[in-house]
mmCIF file of C-alpha atoms and ligand atoms in Angstrom:
data_model
loop_
_atom_site.group_PDB
_atom_site.id
_atom_site.type_symbol
_atom_site.label_atom_id
_atom_site.label_comp_id
_atom_site.label_asym_id
_atom_site.label_seq_id
_atom_site.Cartn_x
_atom_site.Cartn_y
_atom_site.Cartn_z
ATOM 1 C CA MET A 1 -89.766 -90.225 -6.518
ATOM 2 C CA MET A 2 -89.675 -93.894 -6.236
ATOM 3 C CA ILE A 3 -89.332 -96.462 -8.988
ATOM 4 C CA HIS A 4 -91.762 -99.032 -9.081
ATOM 5 C CA ASN A 5 -92.877 -99.162 -12.584
ATOM 6 C CA VAL A 6 -90.577 -99.548 -15.145
ATOM 7 C CA ALA A 7 -91.283 -99.720 -19.207
ATOM 8 C CA ILE A 8 -88.698 -100.111 -21.590
ATOM 9 C CA VAL A 9 -88.892 -99.166 -24.647
ATOM 10 C CA GLY A 10 -86.398 -101.237 -27.226
ATOM 11 C CA VAL A 11 -86.844 -105.054 -25.711
ATOM 12 C CA GLY A 12 -83.366 -106.304 -27.369
ATOM 13 C CA LEU A 13 -80.283 -107.577 -26.119
ATOM 14 C CA ILE A 14 -79.774 -105.080 -23.764
ATOM 15 C CA GLY A 15 -83.970 -104.108 -22.907
ATOM 16 C CA ALA A 16 -84.146 -107.916 -22.274
ATOM 17 C CA SER A 17 -81.543 -107.906 -19.967
ATOM 18 C CA LEU A 18 -83.053 -104.994 -18.067
ATOM 19 C CA GLY A 19 -86.270 -106.602 -17.576
ATOM 20 C CA LEU A 20 -84.818 -109.894 -16.749
ATOM 21 C CA GLY A 21 -82.188 -108.541 -14.109
ATOM 22 C CA LEU A 22 -85.193 -106.265 -12.427
ATOM 23 C CA LYS A 23 -87.038 -109.355 -11.507
ATOM 24 C CA ASP A 24 -85.282 -109.743 -8.806
ATOM 25 C CA ASN A 25 -85.873 -105.551 -7.337
ATOM 26 C CA HIS A 26 -88.600 -106.141 -4.783
ATOM 27 C CA LYS A 27 -89.296 -102.603 -5.200
ATOM 28 C CA ILE A 28 -90.308 -102.880 -8.634
ATOM 29 C CA GLU A 29 -93.881 -103.932 -9.418
ATOM 30 C CA LYS A 30 -94.291 -104.307 -13.345
ATOM 31 C CA VAL A 31 -92.101 -103.959 -15.657
ATOM 32 C CA VAL A 32 -93.676 -102.670 -19.467
ATOM 33 C CA GLY A 33 -92.212 -103.812 -23.345
ATOM 34 C CA ILE A 34 -92.411 -101.593 -26.271
ATOM 35 C CA ASP A 35 -91.254 -102.624 -29.072
ATOM 36 C CA GLN A 36 -91.944 -101.972 -32.674
ATOM 37 C CA ASN A 37 -90.675 -105.742 -33.410
ATOM 38 C CA PRO A 38 -93.507 -108.086 -32.470
ATOM 39 C CA HIS A 39 -91.549 -110.950 -32.044
ATOM 40 C CA HIS A 40 -89.506 -109.145 -29.864
ATOM 41 C CA LEU A 41 -92.208 -108.366 -27.620
ATOM 42 C CA GLN A 42 -93.079 -111.878 -27.957
ATOM 43 C CA GLN A 43 -90.273 -113.143 -26.958
ATOM 44 C CA ALA A 44 -89.340 -110.953 -24.110
ATOM 45 C CA LEU A 45 -92.556 -112.229 -22.601
ATOM 46 C CA ASP A 46 -91.812 -115.516 -23.208
ATOM 47 C CA ILE A 47 -88.750 -115.113 -21.357
ATOM 48 C CA GLU A 48 -90.347 -113.428 -19.263
ATOM 49 C CA ALA A 49 -88.500 -110.563 -19.138
ATOM 50 C CA ILE A 50 -91.196 -108.299 -19.153
ATOM 51 C CA ASP A 51 -94.705 -108.742 -17.048
ATOM 52 C CA GLU A 52 -97.193 -107.674 -20.701
ATOM 53 C CA THR A 53 -96.405 -105.436 -24.016
ATOM 54 C CA ALA A 54 -98.306 -101.610 -24.635
ATOM 55 C CA ASP A 55 -98.184 -98.708 -26.648
ATOM 56 C CA ILE A 56 -95.985 -95.962 -25.787
ATOM 57 C CA LYS A 57 -98.700 -93.866 -25.285
ATOM 58 C CA LYS A 58 -100.192 -95.965 -22.027
ATOM 59 C CA GLY A 59 -96.905 -98.172 -21.480
ATOM 60 C CA VAL A 60 -95.477 -94.738 -20.806
ATOM 61 C CA GLN A 61 -98.298 -93.460 -18.939
ATOM 62 C CA ALA A 62 -98.008 -95.356 -15.836
ATOM 63 C CA ALA A 63 -94.342 -95.367 -15.630
ATOM 64 C CA ASP A 64 -91.974 -93.884 -12.664
ATOM 65 C CA LEU A 65 -88.623 -94.973 -15.226
ATOM 66 C CA VAL A 66 -88.546 -95.457 -19.010
ATOM 67 C CA VAL A 67 -85.430 -96.952 -19.842
ATOM 68 C CA VAL A 68 -84.220 -96.313 -23.793
ATOM 69 C CA ALA A 69 -82.388 -99.111 -24.970
ATOM 70 C CA VAL A 70 -82.769 -98.735 -29.050
ATOM 71 C CA PRO A 71 -80.337 -98.596 -31.304
ATOM 72 C CA VAL A 72 -78.172 -94.463 -30.630
ATOM 73 C CA GLY A 73 -80.025 -93.076 -33.898
ATOM 74 C CA SER A 74 -83.194 -93.848 -32.634
ATOM 75 C CA ILE A 75 -83.261 -92.738 -29.107
ATOM 76 C CA LYS A 76 -83.858 -89.253 -29.597
ATOM 77 C CA SER A 77 -87.394 -89.121 -31.702
ATOM 78 C CA VAL A 78 -87.937 -92.269 -29.022
ATOM 79 C CA VAL A 79 -87.677 -90.015 -25.970
ATOM 80 C CA ASP A 80 -89.800 -86.599 -27.895
ATOM 81 C CA GLU A 81 -92.063 -89.974 -28.371
ATOM 82 C CA VAL A 82 -91.623 -90.682 -24.171
ATOM 83 C CA LEU A 83 -92.182 -87.265 -23.368
ATOM 84 C CA LYS A 84 -95.515 -86.883 -24.997
ATOM 85 C CA TYR A 85 -97.047 -89.166 -22.143
ATOM 86 C CA ALA A 86 -95.043 -89.398 -19.119
ATOM 87 C CA LYS A 87 -96.003 -88.041 -16.325
ATOM 88 C CA ALA A 88 -93.865 -85.344 -14.429
ATOM 89 C CA GLY A 89 -91.744 -86.790 -12.368
ATOM 90 C CA THR A 90 -90.967 -89.365 -15.150
ATOM 91 C CA ILE A 91 -87.435 -90.307 -14.869
ATOM 92 C CA ILE A 92 -86.036 -91.553 -18.530
ATOM 93 C CA THR A 93 -82.438 -93.298 -19.464
ATOM 94 C CA ASP A 94 -81.255 -94.671 -22.145
ATOM 95 C CA VAL A 95 -78.247 -97.240 -22.805
ATOM 96 C CA GLY A 96 -76.874 -95.820 -25.963
ATOM 97 C CA SER A 97 -73.076 -96.285 -26.124
ATOM 98 C CA THR A 98 -72.853 -92.899 -27.215
ATOM 99 C CA LYS A 99 -73.711 -89.614 -24.703
ATOM 100 C CA SER A 100 -73.247 -85.768 -25.648
ATOM 101 C CA ASN A 101 -75.045 -85.702 -28.464
ATOM 102 C CA LEU A 102 -78.562 -86.813 -26.896
ATOM 103 C CA VAL A 103 -77.216 -85.335 -23.203
ATOM 104 C CA GLN A 104 -77.210 -82.159 -24.985
ATOM 105 C CA ASP A 105 -80.910 -82.567 -26.400
ATOM 106 C CA LEU A 106 -82.412 -84.259 -24.093
ATOM 107 C CA GLU A 107 -81.973 -83.100 -20.585
ATOM 108 C CA HIS A 108 -83.112 -79.903 -21.425
ATOM 109 C CA LYS A 109 -86.434 -81.363 -23.512
ATOM 110 C CA SER A 110 -87.388 -83.510 -20.277
ATOM 111 C CA ALA A 111 -86.751 -80.518 -18.233
ATOM 112 C CA THR A 112 -89.304 -78.599 -20.423
ATOM 113 C CA LYS A 113 -91.744 -81.084 -19.858
ATOM 114 C CA ASP A 114 -91.220 -81.783 -16.584
ATOM 115 C CA CYS A 115 -89.354 -84.934 -16.931
ATOM 116 C CA ILE A 116 -85.897 -85.531 -16.048
ATOM 117 C CA TYR A 117 -83.317 -87.081 -18.498
ATOM 118 C CA ILE A 118 -80.626 -89.194 -17.437
ATOM 119 C CA GLY A 119 -78.035 -90.014 -20.013
ATOM 120 C CA GLY A 120 -76.854 -93.967 -19.307
ATOM 121 C CA HIS A 121 -74.312 -96.465 -21.064
ATOM 122 C CA PRO A 122 -74.006 -100.281 -19.299
ATOM 123 C CA MET A 123 -70.387 -101.406 -20.705
ATOM 124 C CA THR A 124 -71.196 -104.856 -21.388
ATOM 125 C CA GLY A 125 -72.956 -106.661 -23.741
ATOM 126 C CA SER A 126 -72.282 -108.746 -26.958
ATOM 127 C CA GLU A 127 -71.842 -109.323 -30.729
ATOM 128 C CA VAL A 128 -75.320 -111.008 -30.973
ATOM 129 C CA SER A 129 -78.398 -108.810 -30.757
ATOM 130 C CA GLY A 130 -82.018 -109.393 -30.015
ATOM 131 C CA PRO A 131 -84.233 -111.013 -26.720
ATOM 132 C CA ILE A 132 -83.305 -113.627 -27.302
ATOM 133 C CA ALA A 133 -79.609 -113.261 -26.501
ATOM 134 C CA ALA A 134 -80.857 -111.577 -23.281
ATOM 135 C CA ASP A 135 -79.168 -112.808 -20.127
ATOM 136 C CA LYS A 136 -80.294 -111.781 -16.425
ATOM 137 C CA TYR A 137 -76.760 -111.505 -15.456
ATOM 138 C CA LEU A 138 -75.638 -109.182 -17.654
ATOM 139 C CA PHE A 139 -74.686 -106.202 -15.411
ATOM 140 C CA GLU A 140 -73.084 -108.500 -12.873
ATOM 141 C CA ASN A 141 -70.392 -106.805 -12.020
ATOM 142 C CA ALA A 142 -69.661 -104.341 -14.997
ATOM 143 C CA ILE A 143 -69.279 -100.899 -15.388
ATOM 144 C CA TYR A 144 -72.616 -98.963 -15.219
ATOM 145 C CA VAL A 145 -71.692 -95.072 -16.333
ATOM 146 C CA LEU A 146 -74.519 -92.320 -15.573
ATOM 147 C CA THR A 147 -73.498 -88.839 -17.053
ATOM 148 C CA LYS A 148 -73.565 -86.036 -14.843
ATOM 149 C CA THR A 149 -73.940 -82.704 -15.555
ATOM 150 C CA GLU A 150 -74.742 -78.889 -13.837
ATOM 151 C CA GLN A 151 -78.240 -79.666 -14.533
ATOM 152 C CA THR A 152 -78.855 -83.696 -13.247
ATOM 153 C CA ASP A 153 -81.042 -83.740 -10.528
ATOM 154 C CA GLN A 154 -79.458 -85.659 -7.271
ATOM 155 C CA ALA A 155 -82.182 -87.275 -6.429
ATOM 156 C CA SER A 156 -83.155 -89.007 -9.577
ATOM 157 C CA LEU A 157 -79.425 -90.225 -10.014
ATOM 158 C CA ASP A 158 -79.027 -91.294 -7.049
ATOM 159 C CA GLU A 159 -82.577 -93.397 -7.747
ATOM 160 C CA LEU A 160 -80.811 -94.678 -11.104
ATOM 161 C CA GLN A 161 -77.709 -95.089 -8.621
ATOM 162 C CA GLN A 162 -79.187 -97.736 -6.568
ATOM 163 C CA LEU A 163 -81.319 -99.336 -9.324
ATOM 164 C CA VAL A 164 -78.363 -100.035 -11.190
ATOM 165 C CA GLU A 165 -76.211 -101.255 -8.328
ATOM 166 C CA GLY A 166 -79.245 -103.386 -7.820
ATOM 167 C CA LEU A 167 -78.554 -105.563 -10.668
ATOM 168 C CA GLY A 168 -75.368 -105.734 -9.628
ATOM 169 C CA ALA A 169 -73.200 -103.472 -11.808
ATOM 170 C CA GLN A 170 -70.908 -100.719 -10.807
ATOM 171 C CA SER A 171 -72.102 -97.553 -11.699
ATOM 172 C CA LEU A 172 -69.571 -94.535 -12.845
ATOM 173 C CA ILE A 173 -71.270 -90.845 -12.981
ATOM 174 C CA ILE A 174 -68.996 -88.953 -15.094
ATOM 175 C CA SER A 175 -69.327 -86.544 -17.745
ATOM 176 C CA PRO A 176 -71.418 -87.165 -21.053
ATOM 177 C CA GLU A 177 -68.349 -85.928 -23.107
ATOM 178 C CA HIS A 178 -65.888 -87.857 -20.413
ATOM 179 C CA HIS A 179 -68.108 -90.770 -21.311
ATOM 180 C CA ASP A 180 -67.223 -90.333 -25.831
ATOM 181 C CA GLN A 181 -64.242 -89.564 -25.179
ATOM 182 C CA THR A 182 -62.924 -92.633 -23.329
ATOM 183 C CA VAL A 183 -64.754 -95.513 -25.362
ATOM 184 C CA ALA A 184 -63.613 -94.059 -28.263
ATOM 185 C CA VAL A 185 -60.761 -95.739 -28.228
ATOM 186 C CA THR A 186 -61.796 -98.479 -25.033
ATOM 187 C CA SER A 187 -64.532 -99.464 -28.091
ATOM 188 C CA HIS A 188 -65.706 -97.908 -30.848
ATOM 189 C CA LEU A 189 -61.388 -97.456 -32.438
ATOM 190 C CA PRO A 190 -61.303 -101.959 -31.161
ATOM 191 C CA HIS A 191 -64.764 -101.897 -33.041
ATOM 192 C CA LEU A 192 -63.440 -100.397 -36.310
ATOM 193 C CA VAL A 193 -60.105 -101.957 -36.342
ATOM 194 C CA ALA A 194 -61.801 -105.662 -35.996
ATOM 195 C CA VAL A 195 -64.327 -104.938 -39.062
ATOM 196 C CA ASN A 196 -61.247 -103.564 -40.770
ATOM 197 C CA LEU A 197 -58.981 -106.678 -39.878
ATOM 198 C CA MET A 198 -62.302 -108.720 -41.263
ATOM 199 C CA LYS A 199 -62.687 -106.763 -44.358
ATOM 200 C CA THR A 200 -58.173 -107.457 -44.660
ATOM 201 C CA ALA A 201 -58.545 -111.676 -44.688
ATOM 202 C CA SER A 202 -61.541 -111.555 -46.813
ATOM 203 C CA GLU A 203 -59.446 -109.746 -49.273
ATOM 204 C CA TYR A 204 -57.159 -112.200 -49.699
ATOM 205 C CA GLU A 205 -58.992 -115.264 -48.932
ATOM 206 C CA VAL A 206 -60.200 -114.676 -52.440
ATOM 207 C CA ASP A 207 -57.041 -115.855 -53.720
ATOM 208 C CA ASP A 208 -56.434 -118.219 -51.243
ATOM 209 C CA GLU A 209 -59.222 -120.494 -50.088
ATOM 210 C CA LEU A 210 -56.578 -121.596 -46.852
ATOM 211 C CA ILE A 211 -57.553 -118.405 -45.144
ATOM 212 C CA THR A 212 -60.182 -119.367 -43.460
ATOM 213 C CA SER A 213 -58.769 -122.981 -42.416
ATOM 214 C CA LEU A 214 -55.647 -120.833 -40.888
ATOM 215 C CA ILE A 215 -56.951 -118.866 -38.588
ATOM 216 C CA ALA A 216 -55.947 -118.987 -34.921
ATOM 217 C CA GLY A 217 -57.180 -117.844 -31.700
ATOM 218 C CA GLY A 218 -55.931 -114.698 -32.221
ATOM 219 C CA PHE A 219 -58.030 -113.870 -35.087
ATOM 220 C CA ARG A 220 -61.122 -115.309 -33.131
ATOM 221 C CA ASP A 221 -60.261 -112.836 -30.860
ATOM 222 C CA THR A 222 -59.969 -109.601 -32.511
ATOM 223 C CA THR A 223 -62.109 -109.880 -34.530
ATOM 224 C CA ARG A 224 -65.393 -111.222 -32.395
ATOM 225 C CA ILE A 225 -67.271 -107.592 -32.178
ATOM 226 C CA ALA A 226 -67.366 -107.324 -36.136
ATOM 227 C CA ALA A 227 -70.327 -109.618 -36.008
ATOM 228 C CA GLY A 228 -71.741 -106.364 -34.069
ATOM 229 C CA ASP A 229 -74.821 -105.401 -35.273
ATOM 230 C CA PRO A 230 -74.641 -103.210 -38.145
ATOM 231 C CA GLU A 231 -77.679 -100.326 -37.381
ATOM 232 C CA MET A 232 -76.060 -100.388 -33.930
ATOM 233 C CA TRP A 233 -72.337 -99.830 -35.185
ATOM 234 C CA LYS A 234 -73.481 -97.170 -37.788
ATOM 235 C CA ASP A 235 -74.494 -95.239 -35.768
ATOM 236 C CA ILE A 236 -72.396 -95.524 -32.574
ATOM 237 C CA PHE A 237 -69.608 -93.794 -35.149
ATOM 238 C CA LEU A 238 -71.738 -91.393 -36.803
ATOM 239 C CA ASN A 239 -72.439 -89.846 -32.946
ATOM 240 C CA ASN A 240 -69.225 -90.064 -31.805
ATOM 241 C CA ARG A 241 -67.682 -88.813 -35.288
ATOM 242 C CA GLU A 242 -64.840 -86.668 -34.475
ATOM 243 C CA LEU A 243 -63.588 -88.505 -31.111
ATOM 244 C CA VAL A 244 -63.438 -91.186 -33.080
ATOM 245 C CA LEU A 245 -61.749 -89.706 -36.171
ATOM 246 C CA ASN A 246 -59.282 -88.571 -33.564
ATOM 247 C CA ALA A 247 -58.729 -91.972 -31.948
ATOM 248 C CA VAL A 248 -58.277 -93.234 -35.911
ATOM 249 C CA GLU A 249 -55.446 -90.661 -36.399
ATOM 250 C CA VAL A 250 -53.614 -91.928 -33.296
ATOM 251 C CA PHE A 251 -53.897 -95.158 -34.295
ATOM 252 C CA GLU A 252 -52.876 -94.884 -37.580
ATOM 253 C CA ASP A 253 -49.605 -92.798 -36.537
ATOM 254 C CA LYS A 254 -48.869 -95.792 -34.406
ATOM 255 C CA LEU A 255 -49.583 -98.362 -37.583
ATOM 256 C CA ALA A 256 -46.898 -96.674 -39.433
ATOM 257 C CA ASP A 257 -44.158 -96.402 -37.191
ATOM 258 C CA PHE A 258 -44.871 -100.432 -36.651
ATOM 259 C CA LYS A 259 -44.422 -100.338 -40.338
ATOM 260 C CA GLU A 260 -41.482 -98.085 -40.157
ATOM 261 C CA MET A 261 -39.641 -100.247 -37.796
ATOM 262 C CA ILE A 262 -40.808 -103.066 -39.658
ATOM 263 C CA ASN A 263 -39.347 -101.754 -42.826
ATOM 264 C CA GLN A 264 -36.257 -100.759 -41.541
ATOM 265 C CA ALA A 265 -35.980 -104.178 -40.137
ATOM 266 C CA SER A 266 -34.902 -102.612 -36.909
ATOM 267 C CA ALA A 267 -34.927 -106.086 -34.925
ATOM 268 C CA GLU A 268 -34.159 -104.186 -31.697
ATOM 269 C CA GLU A 269 -36.741 -101.201 -32.137
ATOM 270 C CA LEU A 270 -39.204 -103.583 -32.826
ATOM 271 C CA GLU A 271 -38.258 -106.083 -29.875
ATOM 272 C CA THR A 272 -38.479 -103.078 -27.426
ATOM 273 C CA ASP A 273 -41.545 -101.625 -28.847
ATOM 274 C CA LEU A 274 -43.383 -105.173 -28.702
ATOM 275 C CA GLU A 275 -41.750 -105.719 -24.733
ATOM 276 C CA GLU A 276 -43.411 -101.917 -23.810
ATOM 277 C CA THR A 277 -46.880 -103.109 -24.796
ATOM 278 C CA ARG A 278 -46.285 -106.373 -23.549
ATOM 279 C CA GLN A 279 -45.669 -105.019 -20.289
ATOM 280 C CA ALA A 280 -48.500 -102.396 -20.578
ATOM 281 C CA ARG A 281 -50.967 -105.173 -21.436
ATOM 282 C CA ARG A 282 -49.938 -107.257 -18.253
ATOM 283 C CA GLU A 283 -50.352 -104.358 -16.353
ATOM 284 C CA LEU A 284 -54.058 -103.485 -17.399
ATOM 285 C CA PRO A 285 -56.102 -105.059 -14.284
ATOM 286 C CA MET A 286 -57.454 -108.320 -15.750
ATOM 287 C CA LYS A 287 -60.558 -107.152 -16.110
ATOM 288 C CA LYS A 288 -64.680 -108.204 -16.118
ATOM 289 C CA LYS A 289 -67.558 -107.258 -18.186
ATOM 290 C CA GLY A 290 -65.370 -103.473 -18.201
ATOM 291 C CA LEU A 291 -63.494 -101.924 -16.017
ATOM 292 C CA LEU A 292 -63.828 -104.220 -12.740
ATOM 293 C CA ALA A 293 -60.733 -106.052 -11.140
ATOM 294 C CA SER A 294 -61.266 -109.527 -10.510
ATOM 295 C CA ASN A 295 -58.326 -110.409 -7.711
ATOM 296 C CA PHE A 296 -57.947 -114.103 -7.645
ATOM 297 C CA GLU A 297 -57.906 -116.343 -10.528
ATOM 298 C CA LEU A 298 -56.873 -120.280 -12.007
ATOM 299 C CA ILE A 299 -56.153 -121.073 -15.035
ATOM 300 C CA LEU A 300 -57.913 -124.721 -15.875
ATOM 301 C CA THR A 301 -56.886 -126.875 -18.710
ATOM 302 C CA LEU A 302 -59.818 -129.586 -19.923
ATOM 303 C CA PRO A 303 -60.233 -132.235 -21.810
ATOM 304 C CA ASP A 304 -62.643 -132.219 -24.511
ATOM 305 C CA GLU A 305 -64.998 -134.948 -22.625
ATOM 306 C CA PRO A 306 -69.170 -133.745 -22.030
ATOM 307 C CA ASN A 307 -70.078 -131.917 -19.202
ATOM 308 C CA ALA A 308 -66.131 -131.135 -18.627
ATOM 309 C CA ILE A 309 -66.366 -127.587 -16.778
ATOM 310 C CA GLY A 310 -69.653 -128.839 -15.390
ATOM 311 C CA GLN A 311 -67.801 -131.407 -13.193
ATOM 312 C CA ALA A 312 -65.459 -129.567 -12.139
ATOM 313 C CA ALA A 313 -67.547 -126.641 -11.319
ATOM 314 C CA THR A 314 -69.553 -128.854 -9.370
ATOM 315 C CA LEU A 315 -66.113 -130.341 -7.680
ATOM 316 C CA LEU A 316 -65.621 -126.455 -6.321
ATOM 317 C CA GLY A 317 -69.782 -126.065 -5.471
ATOM 318 C CA GLU A 318 -70.156 -129.176 -3.686
ATOM 319 C CA ALA A 319 -66.959 -127.684 -1.201
ATOM 320 C CA GLY A 320 -69.123 -124.884 -0.981
ATOM 321 C CA ILE A 321 -66.153 -122.702 -3.120
ATOM 322 C CA ASN A 322 -68.011 -120.000 -5.239
ATOM 323 C CA ILE A 323 -67.020 -119.165 -8.682
ATOM 324 C CA GLN A 324 -67.695 -115.426 -8.778
ATOM 325 C CA ASP A 325 -66.924 -115.570 -12.928
ATOM 326 C CA ILE A 326 -65.712 -118.459 -15.717
ATOM 327 C CA GLU A 327 -64.258 -117.174 -19.044
ATOM 328 C CA VAL A 328 -63.698 -119.466 -21.737
ATOM 329 C CA LEU A 329 -59.915 -118.419 -22.929
ATOM 330 C CA LYS A 330 -59.158 -120.589 -25.673
ATOM 331 C CA VAL A 331 -60.981 -123.662 -27.448
ATOM 332 C CA ARG A 332 -59.063 -126.534 -28.830
ATOM 333 C CA ASP A 333 -59.893 -129.739 -30.657
ATOM 334 C CA ASP A 334 -58.734 -131.647 -27.617
ATOM 335 C CA GLY A 335 -61.014 -129.354 -24.954
ATOM 336 C CA GLY A 336 -60.152 -125.845 -23.465
ATOM 337 C CA THR A 337 -58.660 -123.589 -21.206
ATOM 338 C CA ILE A 338 -61.268 -121.404 -19.078
ATOM 339 C CA ARG A 339 -60.168 -118.761 -15.873
ATOM 340 C CA LEU A 340 -61.814 -119.020 -13.155
ATOM 341 C CA SER A 341 -62.410 -115.807 -11.114
ATOM 342 C CA PHE A 342 -62.779 -115.814 -6.668
ATOM 343 C CA LYS A 343 -63.569 -112.862 -4.606
ATOM 344 C CA GLN A 344 -61.109 -114.095 -1.872
ATOM 345 C CA GLU A 345 -57.659 -115.562 -1.803
ATOM 346 C CA GLU A 346 -58.689 -118.541 0.452
ATOM 347 C CA GLU A 347 -61.182 -119.617 -1.857
ATOM 348 C CA GLN A 348 -58.640 -119.711 -4.607
ATOM 349 C CA GLU A 349 -56.210 -121.392 -2.963
ATOM 350 C CA GLN A 350 -58.657 -123.870 -1.505
ATOM 351 C CA ALA A 351 -60.396 -124.534 -5.203
ATOM 352 C CA TYR A 352 -56.380 -124.431 -5.974
ATOM 353 C CA ARG A 353 -55.629 -127.431 -3.760
ATOM 354 C CA LEU A 354 -58.705 -129.083 -4.729
ATOM 355 C CA LEU A 355 -58.887 -129.345 -8.304
ATOM 356 C CA LYS A 356 -54.607 -130.501 -7.989
ATOM 357 C CA GLU A 357 -56.241 -133.708 -5.520
ATOM 358 C CA ASN A 358 -58.480 -134.492 -8.133
ATOM 359 C CA ASN A 359 -55.574 -134.328 -11.349
ATOM 360 C CA TYR A 360 -56.641 -131.340 -12.907
ATOM 361 C CA LYS A 361 -54.558 -129.101 -14.926
ATOM 362 C CA VAL A 362 -54.605 -125.716 -12.878
ATOM 363 C CA VAL A 363 -52.273 -122.730 -12.315
ATOM 364 C CA LYS A 364 -52.477 -119.947 -10.208
ATOM 365 C CA LYS A 365 -52.965 -116.518 -11.855
ATOM 366 C CA GLN A 366 -50.022 -114.033 -11.127
HETATM 367 N N1 LIG B 401 -75.328 -104.833 -28.021
HETATM 368 C C1 LIG B 401 -74.285 -104.423 -27.021
HETATM 369 O O1 LIG B 401 -73.299 -105.219 -26.293
HETATM 370 C C2 LIG B 401 -74.507 -103.142 -26.523
HETATM 371 C C3 LIG B 401 -75.011 -102.446 -27.236
HETATM 372 N N2 LIG B 401 -75.751 -100.817 -26.086
HETATM 373 C C4 LIG B 401 -76.565 -100.324 -26.690
HETATM 374 O O2 LIG B 401 -77.925 -100.070 -26.319
HETATM 375 C C5 LIG B 401 -79.086 -100.089 -26.943
HETATM 376 C C6 LIG B 401 -79.596 -101.052 -27.599
HETATM 377 O O3 LIG B 401 -79.137 -102.328 -27.987
HETATM 378 P P1 LIG B 401 -78.677 -103.547 -28.076
HETATM 379 O O4 LIG B 401 -80.281 -104.313 -27.145
HETATM 380 O O5 LIG B 401 -77.933 -104.747 -28.494
HETATM 381 O O6 LIG B 401 -80.173 -103.780 -29.599
HETATM 382 P P2 LIG B 401 -81.222 -104.959 -29.938
HETATM 383 O O7 LIG B 401 -80.983 -105.050 -31.780
HETATM 384 O O8 LIG B 401 -81.308 -106.055 -29.921
HETATM 385 O O9 LIG B 401 -82.243 -104.136 -29.591
HETATM 386 C C7 LIG B 401 -83.128 -102.717 -29.991
HETATM 387 C C8 LIG B 401 -84.207 -103.044 -30.110
HETATM 388 O O10 LIG B 401 -85.098 -101.867 -30.714
HETATM 389 C C9 LIG B 401 -86.157 -102.242 -31.262
HETATM 390 N N3 LIG B 401 -86.628 -101.029 -31.592
HETATM 391 C C10 LIG B 401 -85.640 -100.056 -32.535
HETATM 392 N N4 LIG B 401 -86.294 -98.853 -32.931
HETATM 393 C C11 LIG B 401 -86.537 -98.731 -32.165
HETATM 394 C C12 LIG B 401 -88.128 -97.831 -32.340
HETATM 395 N N5 LIG B 401 -87.813 -96.754 -32.954
HETATM 396 N N6 LIG B 401 -89.280 -98.327 -31.185
HETATM 397 C C13 LIG B 401 -89.155 -99.650 -30.437
HETATM 398 N N7 LIG B 401 -88.476 -99.949 -30.185
HETATM 399 C C14 LIG B 401 -86.940 -99.752 -31.608
HETATM 400 C C15 LIG B 401 -85.999 -103.176 -31.732
HETATM 401 O O11 LIG B 401 -87.422 -103.925 -32.794
HETATM 402 C C16 LIG B 401 -85.030 -104.125 -30.977
HETATM 403 O O12 LIG B 401 -86.019 -105.408 -30.581
HETATM 404 C C17 LIG B 401 -78.248 -99.345 -28.513
HETATM 405 O O13 LIG B 401 -78.284 -98.026 -28.115
HETATM 406 C C18 LIG B 401 -76.052 -100.141 -28.082
HETATM 407 O O14 LIG B 401 -75.712 -98.859 -28.220
HETATM 408 C C19 LIG B 401 -75.176 -100.745 -24.760
HETATM 409 C C20 LIG B 401 -74.550 -101.807 -24.563
HETATM 410 C C21 LIG B 401 -73.877 -103.055 -24.919
HETATM 411 O O1 LIG B 402 -69.150 -107.773 -26.702
HETATM 412 C C1 LIG B 402 -68.359 -106.982 -25.967
HETATM 413 O O2 LIG B 402 -67.571 -107.256 -25.903
HETATM 414 C C2 LIG B 402 -68.440 -105.355 -26.075
HETATM 415 O O3 LIG B 402 -68.054 -104.801 -25.786
HETATM 416 C C3 LIG B 402 -70.072 -105.102 -26.300
HETATM 417 C C4 LIG B 402 -70.396 -103.745 -26.405
HETATM 418 C C5 LIG B 402 -70.703 -103.023 -27.196
HETATM 419 C C6 LIG B 402 -70.963 -101.824 -27.558
HETATM 420 C C7 LIG B 402 -70.928 -100.703 -25.993
HETATM 421 O O4 LIG B 402 -71.597 -99.465 -26.246
HETATM 422 C C8 LIG B 402 -70.503 -101.685 -25.170
HETATM 423 C C9 LIG B 402 -70.358 -102.946 -25.255
#
């Protein structure tokens, strides 16, 4: 079935971003928003992430595709509701951060109503929730997981794959189990570590008010995600319980080994361990929004002046050089460091020369 009408249940960060991204898809005629929070519906309308709002019955009846973008713990009950009203052949997908639990239940249930459920998970987002944080380009260059099982209808999977690639994402089709195993380590464990790092600092802060003043970039970088939505993360931990607990055990072993090296004052061992880890970190493909390599990069240091980024970007833009991605690496009182990515090596070279000629502090990233 061709997808022309989309209903999004849950027009928060991910749902509203999807709505905005779908605006550029000429095959989509209408995006309807459904949400239990009327303020979110109004905001989604205001930013034109959705064309109209509806209740679940009306919204779903006309849809060829229903995207469920609510917290993981509410996805099953929302899909149950969707299945009451969806017409035969409707594709139902979700964006939840865990998959096995959902796919096991919803694939079969949907099939009994002649609907097709395919699990989804865009590997991109932020620690800020709600449609207010929605971003049209959120999915660009991000990995978007779609799950495949023995029951998956290939034509519907193809259709959905085309749709997510139309958002600029790169689809990755894997089993729900493989997905959950991987994200337990790459997403859920880091969140747990960030939360507990934050809690450790808060505990010290009780007796030492300097704690919050002596925070450097490293602490900010490693705890940013601890500001994520508690309801969402509670659901993620509980839905991927076993695999998260396994990952925590492996992490605890690493901590115990590390503690032991410090305790024994094993300088050489510590240095070797740190060197090996540094190497492994450096070998991570420099990724943007997920697992994609971004190939040709410049590191640019800018002064703390109004429109400093704008001026540099304009200089490149006027020379016809397209910046594929910008990332703020460091913010200091006197300025900051940003990473610019380019698709082509020639663009990187051209940008490098132009910035140098204009007295910018710029280095090529190896
Ligand atoms: N925040 C992130 O970075 C990412 C989140 N996800 C997943 O996406 C899903 C949505 O997350 P966000 O967009 O960040 O959350 P959000 O809190 O921004 O949006 C969720 C929306 O769902 C609505 N909602 C909740 N329960 C509902 C129900 N029963 N019926 C109708 N509407 C309901 C809320 O009012 C809200 O507007 C979650 O399953 C999360 O695990 C996936 C990738 C990244
Ligand atoms: O903010 C970030 O860096 C994230 O990693 C956001 C995120 C949160 C949950 C997911 O399932 C996927 C991505």
